[in-house]
Amino acid sequence: MTLLSGLRVVEGSAFVAAPLGGLTLAQLGADVIRFDRIGGGLDYKRWPVVENGVSLYWAGLNKGKRSIALDLSQREGRELATALITAPGENAGLFLSNFPESGWLADAALRKHRPDLVYVNIVGNPDETTAVDYTVNASSGIALATGTVGSSLPLNNALPAWDIATGLNAVIAMLAAERKRRETGAGEVVKISLADVAFTMVANLGFLGQAQVMHENRPPLGNDMYGAFGRDFATSDGGRVMVVAISLNQWQALVAATSVEEHLSAIERAFDADLSLEAERYRCRDAIAALLAPWFAARTLDEVRTELDEHGVCWGPYQTFTQLLEEDWRASTKNPVFGTVDHPGIGEVLTPASPMRLPDAPPVPPACSPLLGTHTDEVLEDVLGLSPTEVGRLHDQGVVSGPEPIAES
Amino acid sequence: MTLLSGLRVVEGSAFVAAPLGGLTLAQLGADVIRFDRIGGGLDYKRWPVVENGVSLYWAGLNKGKRSIALDLSQREGRELATALITAPGENAGLFLSNFPESGWLADAALRKHRPDLVYVNIVGNPDETTAVDYTVNASSGIALATGTVGSSLPLNNALPAWDIATGLNAVIAMLAAERKRRETGAGEVVKISLADVAFTMVANLGFLGQAQVMHENRPPLGNDMYGAFGRDFATSDGGRVMVVAISLNQWQALVAATSVEEHLSAIERAFDADLSLEAERYRCRDAIAALLAPWFAARTLDEVRTELDEHGVCWGPYQTFTQLLEEDWRASTKNPVFGTVDHPGIGEVLTPASPMRLPDAPPVPPACSPLLGTHTDEVLEDVLGLSPTEVGRLHDQGVVSGPEPIAES
């Protein structure tokens, strides 16, 4: 059995955070049922999309889930969603959503049908006003600490890191609340806001403490690592690598690999520095980098790879997504967390399973995402116990739909 | 009771991912015991540090935990750590670590003492070679999709996003494996690598699919949002804001707030565009931004705030960490997830609790971090049942230590 075999979670969601939460649960073996309005939610056609209109974004974040499409503007559609969310069973009654917790989706309204519901609701701001990863990141301080040295303009990161952290926190809330329900029998509503996740995290990481106690705003450092030695270097063939030396072992490995030991002692004299100390290596980073750069510039990426690996240096090549796919075994089917899966409307794509490896348990294999409403009938029959006749009537009355056809390309 | 009352997790860790995992558990009410070698692990003095040498970084990531310091080079120190990790109790026997899973910390060695141990082990690469957030991010493709438009050099993000995602995944693995243990009685070893977390995530988010299926590498977009309209604007008083319009509602709010409606139809004609469509707004983003920029440039940040909020626009100000602390209620004691806490050696600091709000349950209040070994004696007596005499002997023989004194500043 997988880690979460038997658990059933209903997901009402769009965009990244909540769908990622459901994906994470599905990849651990839970039965995750995502419901959407007929035609799809706000993220069903989100870019990137392939020629026939199928979204790679939606396909990526909804793998291994079951999809049901309901007309939520009809009372009966809302009742079906409510029945799914509050269906009986000790492993059910778990709802993950980033829809506004109001109206028929208000906690009180749902809890009438199942008092021990576990309801995890993702919101933007703590007062439930709108915020998204981009606006929260802008306000977090991180965008003004990202960029080239000396830059005074903020820079966003291409990764929606706050969505990711929020979605994973939602999974933690779900599992923790379900654990408590097993002990006490009581349900729970948990609210998680993107802004709280972001701003508590910059506090946890010491950025806010540094500003409050030391009156310092961490400046943009380009690709340097704060407080230790970490820097990017160009190779002779147009490659670029990130090299990190935090621990003394890592530092000694880098020094040995690049044969700079005797010149380093001159740098120690020049800067009155003790380079066996992490903070001193940070202080002297530009001088150290100037000493190391010619070593990298004289070698191809392959030569750098061989020599750094021989010495156990902590480093990585900068790669485009294409290079990651084509040149790195870690993102290929040589890595058992990846497989090749045929996605409807897209075709064969390298597809990840959960990053959690269980050497002693069977993995949940990589799965494709459903199309919208692929499992409408199956879910209505299996979970709600409706007859095929009743399901047919719901289709006829436009209360349910699916599977959504793929447009001719 | 809190969500995780009664759960006890032992943490063997350094840096961000594993300590953040333990912090997340502690902030939900678990008893998290972090053990370190005497003198502290590699992260005990990590920057930023205040004048007396106390690390704001360590203080931020170890809040609410109990700390025990052991001489792990002595057999008896390792035996004490093993006894803690494998202590009996249905809510214990949970080990979170980013130390190498070998020697006395090998799964097989620990499991001899407690066959149903849940052991979550964070590693760098899937083959357990070294990797850190910086090197993994370099190889993930994200650094080459981050930066100003047209930039061809990679740029790191100031946020260790892969450490964060890995630490939160470790908590999910812990809770999921503990749940399975309750059902089956069987323990589990779970391995999570930073590289797998990163590379599966760029696949989940569609970056890899776009490269593989559409042969496109997402380019750096400055502060623009991919696939929709999102852009930063300067205000008349030197402020800067991030504005996002993904949904049609958000777009209409932005158009209404900035009174550009009639000029937009001219842009639609100029570009043969239908700006009611998200993808078309992305295609025409430079023209739209050129139209909007004067509106922002003619207003102060406060004026922008008032008018955008009146219309329900999705936006946020760019802020430094200091501005976040001083000007934003969301990172202040007006927000119940924050409190002011006196940290030993640091003083009063704005300190977060868990970002998960439970309207119907008592919160775990914000806590300070221990100093190294603050709880050495308490843990040895409470958890391992040692007598004060035995604890005294262990101190005398240098097997245990703590609390570590704070240097005079």
mmCIF file with all atom_site columns, N, CA and C in Angstrom, chain B residues 98-126:
data_model
loop_
_atom_site.group_PDB
_atom_site.id
_atom_site.type_symbol
_atom_site.label_atom_id
_atom_site.label_alt_id
_atom_site.label_comp_id
_atom_site.label_asym_id
_atom_site.label_entity_id
_atom_site.label_seq_id
_atom_site.pdbx_PDB_ins_code
_atom_site.Cartn_x
_atom_site.Cartn_y
_atom_site.Cartn_z
_atom_site.occupancy
_atom_site.B_iso_or_equiv
_atom_site.pdbx_formal_charge
_atom_site.auth_seq_id
_atom_site.auth_comp_id
_atom_site.auth_asym_id
_atom_site.auth_atom_id
_atom_site.pdbx_PDB_model_num
ATOM 1  N N  . ASN B 1 98  ? 18.898 15.563 7.924  1.00 0.00 ? 98  ASN B N  1
ATOM 2  C CA . ASN B 1 98  ? 19.624 15.719 6.656  1.00 0.00 ? 98  ASN B CA 1
ATOM 3  C C  . ASN B 1 98  ? 21.083 15.309 6.820  1.00 0.00 ? 98  ASN B C  1
ATOM 4  N N  . PHE B 1 99  ? 21.376 14.552 7.896  1.00 0.00 ? 99  PHE B N  1
ATOM 5  C CA . PHE B 1 99  ? 22.706 13.973 8.035  1.00 0.00 ? 99  PHE B CA 1
ATOM 6  C C  . PHE B 1 99  ? 22.790 12.748 7.115  1.00 0.00 ? 99  PHE B C  1
ATOM 7  N N  . PRO B 1 100 ? 24.007 12.379 6.682  1.00 0.00 ? 100 PRO B N  1
ATOM 8  C CA . PRO B 1 100 ? 24.110 11.191 5.826  1.00 0.00 ? 100 PRO B CA 1
ATOM 9  C C  . PRO B 1 100 ? 23.535 9.965  6.539  1.00 0.00 ? 100 PRO B C  1
ATOM 10 N N  . GLU B 1 101 ? 22.759 9.212  5.811  1.00 0.00 ? 101 GLU B N  1
ATOM 11 C CA . GLU B 1 101 ? 22.110 8.023  6.366  1.00 0.00 ? 101 GLU B CA 1
ATOM 12 C C  . GLU B 1 101 ? 23.109 6.875  6.272  1.00 0.00 ? 101 GLU B C  1
ATOM 13 N N  . SER B 1 102 ? 24.081 6.867  7.196  1.00 0.00 ? 102 SER B N  1
ATOM 14 C CA . SER B 1 102 ? 25.131 5.848  7.165  1.00 0.00 ? 102 SER B CA 1
ATOM 15 C C  . SER B 1 102 ? 25.709 5.720  8.574  1.00 0.00 ? 102 SER B C  1
ATOM 16 N N  . GLY B 1 103 ? 26.554 4.699  8.786  1.00 0.00 ? 103 GLY B N  1
ATOM 17 C CA . GLY B 1 103 ? 27.147 4.481  10.099 1.00 0.00 ? 103 GLY B CA 1
ATOM 18 C C  . GLY B 1 103 ? 26.061 4.291  11.152 1.00 0.00 ? 103 GLY B C  1
ATOM 19 N N  . TRP B 1 104 ? 26.229 4.974  12.268 1.00 0.00 ? 104 TRP B N  1
ATOM 20 C CA . TRP B 1 104 ? 25.238 4.809  13.342 1.00 0.00 ? 104 TRP B CA 1
ATOM 21 C C  . TRP B 1 104 ? 23.888 5.420  12.972 1.00 0.00 ? 104 TRP B C  1
ATOM 22 N N  . LEU B 1 105 ? 23.869 6.294  11.967 1.00 0.00 ? 105 LEU B N  1
ATOM 23 C CA . LEU B 1 105 ? 22.614 6.885  11.504 1.00 0.00 ? 105 LEU B CA 1
ATOM 24 C C  . LEU B 1 105 ? 22.019 6.135  10.303 1.00 0.00 ? 105 LEU B C  1
ATOM 25 N N  . ALA B 1 106 ? 22.593 4.994  9.943  1.00 0.00 ? 106 ALA B N  1
ATOM 26 C CA . ALA B 1 106 ? 21.998 4.184  8.876  1.00 0.00 ? 106 ALA B CA 1
ATOM 27 C C  . ALA B 1 106 ? 20.627 3.705  9.327  1.00 0.00 ? 106 ALA B C  1
ATOM 28 N N  . ASP B 1 107 ? 19.727 3.639  8.373  1.00 0.00 ? 107 ASP B N  1
ATOM 29 C CA . ASP B 1 107 ? 18.378 3.183  8.709  1.00 0.00 ? 107 ASP B CA 1
ATOM 30 C C  . ASP B 1 107 ? 18.409 1.827  9.403  1.00 0.00 ? 107 ASP B C  1
ATOM 31 N N  . ALA B 1 108 ? 19.211 0.907  8.887  1.00 0.00 ? 108 ALA B N  1
ATOM 32 C CA . ALA B 1 108 ? 19.248 -0.439 9.460  1.00 0.00 ? 108 ALA B CA 1
ATOM 33 C C  . ALA B 1 108 ? 19.754 -0.415 10.897 1.00 0.00 ? 108 ALA B C  1
ATOM 34 N N  . ALA B 1 109 ? 20.720 0.468  11.162 1.00 0.00 ? 109 ALA B N  1
ATOM 35 C CA . ALA B 1 109 ? 21.273 0.544  12.526 1.00 0.00 ? 109 ALA B CA 1
ATOM 36 C C  . ALA B 1 109 ? 20.222 1.078  13.497 1.00 0.00 ? 109 ALA B C  1
ATOM 37 N N  . LEU B 1 110 ? 19.516 2.111  13.098 1.00 0.00 ? 110 LEU B N  1
ATOM 38 C CA . LEU B 1 110 ? 18.507 2.688  13.990 1.00 0.00 ? 110 LEU B CA 1
ATOM 39 C C  . LEU B 1 110 ? 17.306 1.746  14.139 1.00 0.00 ? 110 LEU B C  1
ATOM 40 N N  . ARG B 1 111 ? 16.931 1.126  13.049 1.00 0.00 ? 111 ARG B N  1
ATOM 41 C CA . ARG B 1 111 ? 15.715 0.299  13.052 1.00 0.00 ? 111 ARG B CA 1
ATOM 42 C C  . ARG B 1 111 ? 15.849 -0.936 13.938 1.00 0.00 ? 111 ARG B C  1
ATOM 43 N N  . LYS B 1 112 ? 17.105 -1.353 14.190 1.00 0.00 ? 112 LYS B N  1
ATOM 44 C CA . LYS B 1 112 ? 17.309 -2.445 15.150 1.00 0.00 ? 112 LYS B CA 1
ATOM 45 C C  . LYS B 1 112 ? 16.729 -2.097 16.519 1.00 0.00 ? 112 LYS B C  1
ATOM 46 N N  . HIS B 1 113 ? 16.783 -0.806 16.845 1.00 0.00 ? 113 HIS B N  1
ATOM 47 C CA . HIS B 1 113 ? 16.303 -0.379 18.163 1.00 0.00 ? 113 HIS B CA 1
ATOM 48 C C  . HIS B 1 113 ? 14.809 -0.099 18.170 1.00 0.00 ? 113 HIS B C  1
ATOM 49 N N  . ARG B 1 114 ? 14.268 0.171  17.008 1.00 0.00 ? 114 ARG B N  1
ATOM 50 C CA . ARG B 1 114 ? 12.813 0.430  16.921 1.00 0.00 ? 114 ARG B CA 1
ATOM 51 C C  . ARG B 1 114 ? 12.372 0.092  15.497 1.00 0.00 ? 114 ARG B C  1
ATOM 52 N N  . PRO B 1 115 ? 11.863 -1.121 15.317 1.00 0.00 ? 115 PRO B N  1
ATOM 53 C CA . PRO B 1 115 ? 11.533 -1.566 13.950 1.00 0.00 ? 115 PRO B CA 1
ATOM 54 C C  . PRO B 1 115 ? 10.485 -0.699 13.262 1.00 0.00 ? 115 PRO B C  1
ATOM 55 N N  . ASP B 1 116 ? 9.638  -0.011 14.029 1.00 0.00 ? 116 ASP B N  1
ATOM 56 C CA . ASP B 1 116 ? 8.601  0.799  13.386 1.00 0.00 ? 116 ASP B CA 1
ATOM 57 C C  . ASP B 1 116 ? 8.992  2.274  13.296 1.00 0.00 ? 116 ASP B C  1
ATOM 58 N N  . LEU B 1 117 ? 10.295 2.532  13.290 1.00 0.00 ? 117 LEU B N  1
ATOM 59 C CA . LEU B 1 117 ? 10.772 3.905  13.139 1.00 0.00 ? 117 LEU B CA 1
ATOM 60 C C  . LEU B 1 117 ? 10.262 4.539  11.841 1.00 0.00 ? 117 LEU B C  1
ATOM 61 N N  . VAL B 1 118 ? 9.875  5.814  11.924 1.00 0.00 ? 118 VAL B N  1
ATOM 62 C CA . VAL B 1 118 ? 9.630  6.606  10.713 1.00 0.00 ? 118 VAL B CA 1
ATOM 63 C C  . VAL B 1 118 ? 10.826 7.535  10.554 1.00 0.00 ? 118 VAL B C  1
ATOM 64 N N  . TYR B 1 119 ? 11.536 7.377  9.455  1.00 0.00 ? 119 TYR B N  1
ATOM 65 C CA . TYR B 1 119 ? 12.818 8.051  9.258  1.00 0.00 ? 119 TYR B CA 1
ATOM 66 C C  . TYR B 1 119 ? 12.722 8.817  7.946  1.00 0.00 ? 119 TYR B C  1
ATOM 67 N N  . VAL B 1 120 ? 12.717 10.128 8.035  1.00 0.00 ? 120 VAL B N  1
ATOM 68 C CA . VAL B 1 120 ? 12.688 10.966 6.833  1.00 0.00 ? 120 VAL B CA 1
ATOM 69 C C  . VAL B 1 120 ? 14.066 11.583 6.657  1.00 0.00 ? 120 VAL B C  1
ATOM 70 N N  . ASN B 1 121 ? 14.695 11.249 5.561  1.00 0.00 ? 121 ASN B N  1
ATOM 71 C CA . ASN B 1 121 ? 16.088 11.634 5.334  1.00 0.00 ? 121 ASN B CA 1
ATOM 72 C C  . ASN B 1 121 ? 16.180 12.535 4.101  1.00 0.00 ? 121 ASN B C  1
ATOM 73 N N  . ILE B 1 122 ? 16.643 13.746 4.323  1.00 0.00 ? 122 ILE B N  1
ATOM 74 C CA . ILE B 1 122 ? 16.807 14.713 3.236  1.00 0.00 ? 122 ILE B CA 1
ATOM 75 C C  . ILE B 1 122 ? 18.227 14.605 2.697  1.00 0.00 ? 122 ILE B C  1
ATOM 76 N N  . VAL B 1 123 ? 18.336 14.471 1.374  1.00 0.00 ? 123 VAL B N  1
ATOM 77 C CA . VAL B 1 123 ? 19.655 14.373 0.736  1.00 0.00 ? 123 VAL B CA 1
ATOM 78 C C  . VAL B 1 123 ? 19.757 15.432 -0.360 1.00 0.00 ? 123 VAL B C  1
ATOM 79 N N  . GLY B 1 124 ? 20.944 15.569 -0.948 1.00 0.00 ? 124 GLY B N  1
ATOM 80 C CA . GLY B 1 124 ? 21.133 16.568 -2.000 1.00 0.00 ? 124 GLY B CA 1
ATOM 81 C C  . GLY B 1 124 ? 20.648 16.056 -3.350 1.00 0.00 ? 124 GLY B C  1
ATOM 82 N N  . ASN B 1 125 ? 21.404 15.127 -3.915 1.00 0.00 ? 125 ASN B N  1
ATOM 83 C CA . ASN B 1 125 ? 21.028 14.526 -5.188 1.00 0.00 ? 125 ASN B CA 1
ATOM 84 C C  . ASN B 1 125 ? 20.372 13.169 -4.950 1.00 0.00 ? 125 ASN B C  1
ATOM 85 N N  . PRO B 1 126 ? 19.654 12.676 -5.955 1.00 0.00 ? 126 PRO B N  1
ATOM 86 C CA . PRO B 1 126 ? 19.024 11.357 -5.787 1.00 0.00 ? 126 PRO B CA 1
ATOM 87 C C  . PRO B 1 126 ? 20.027 10.244 -5.509 1.00 0.00 ? 126 PRO B C  1
#
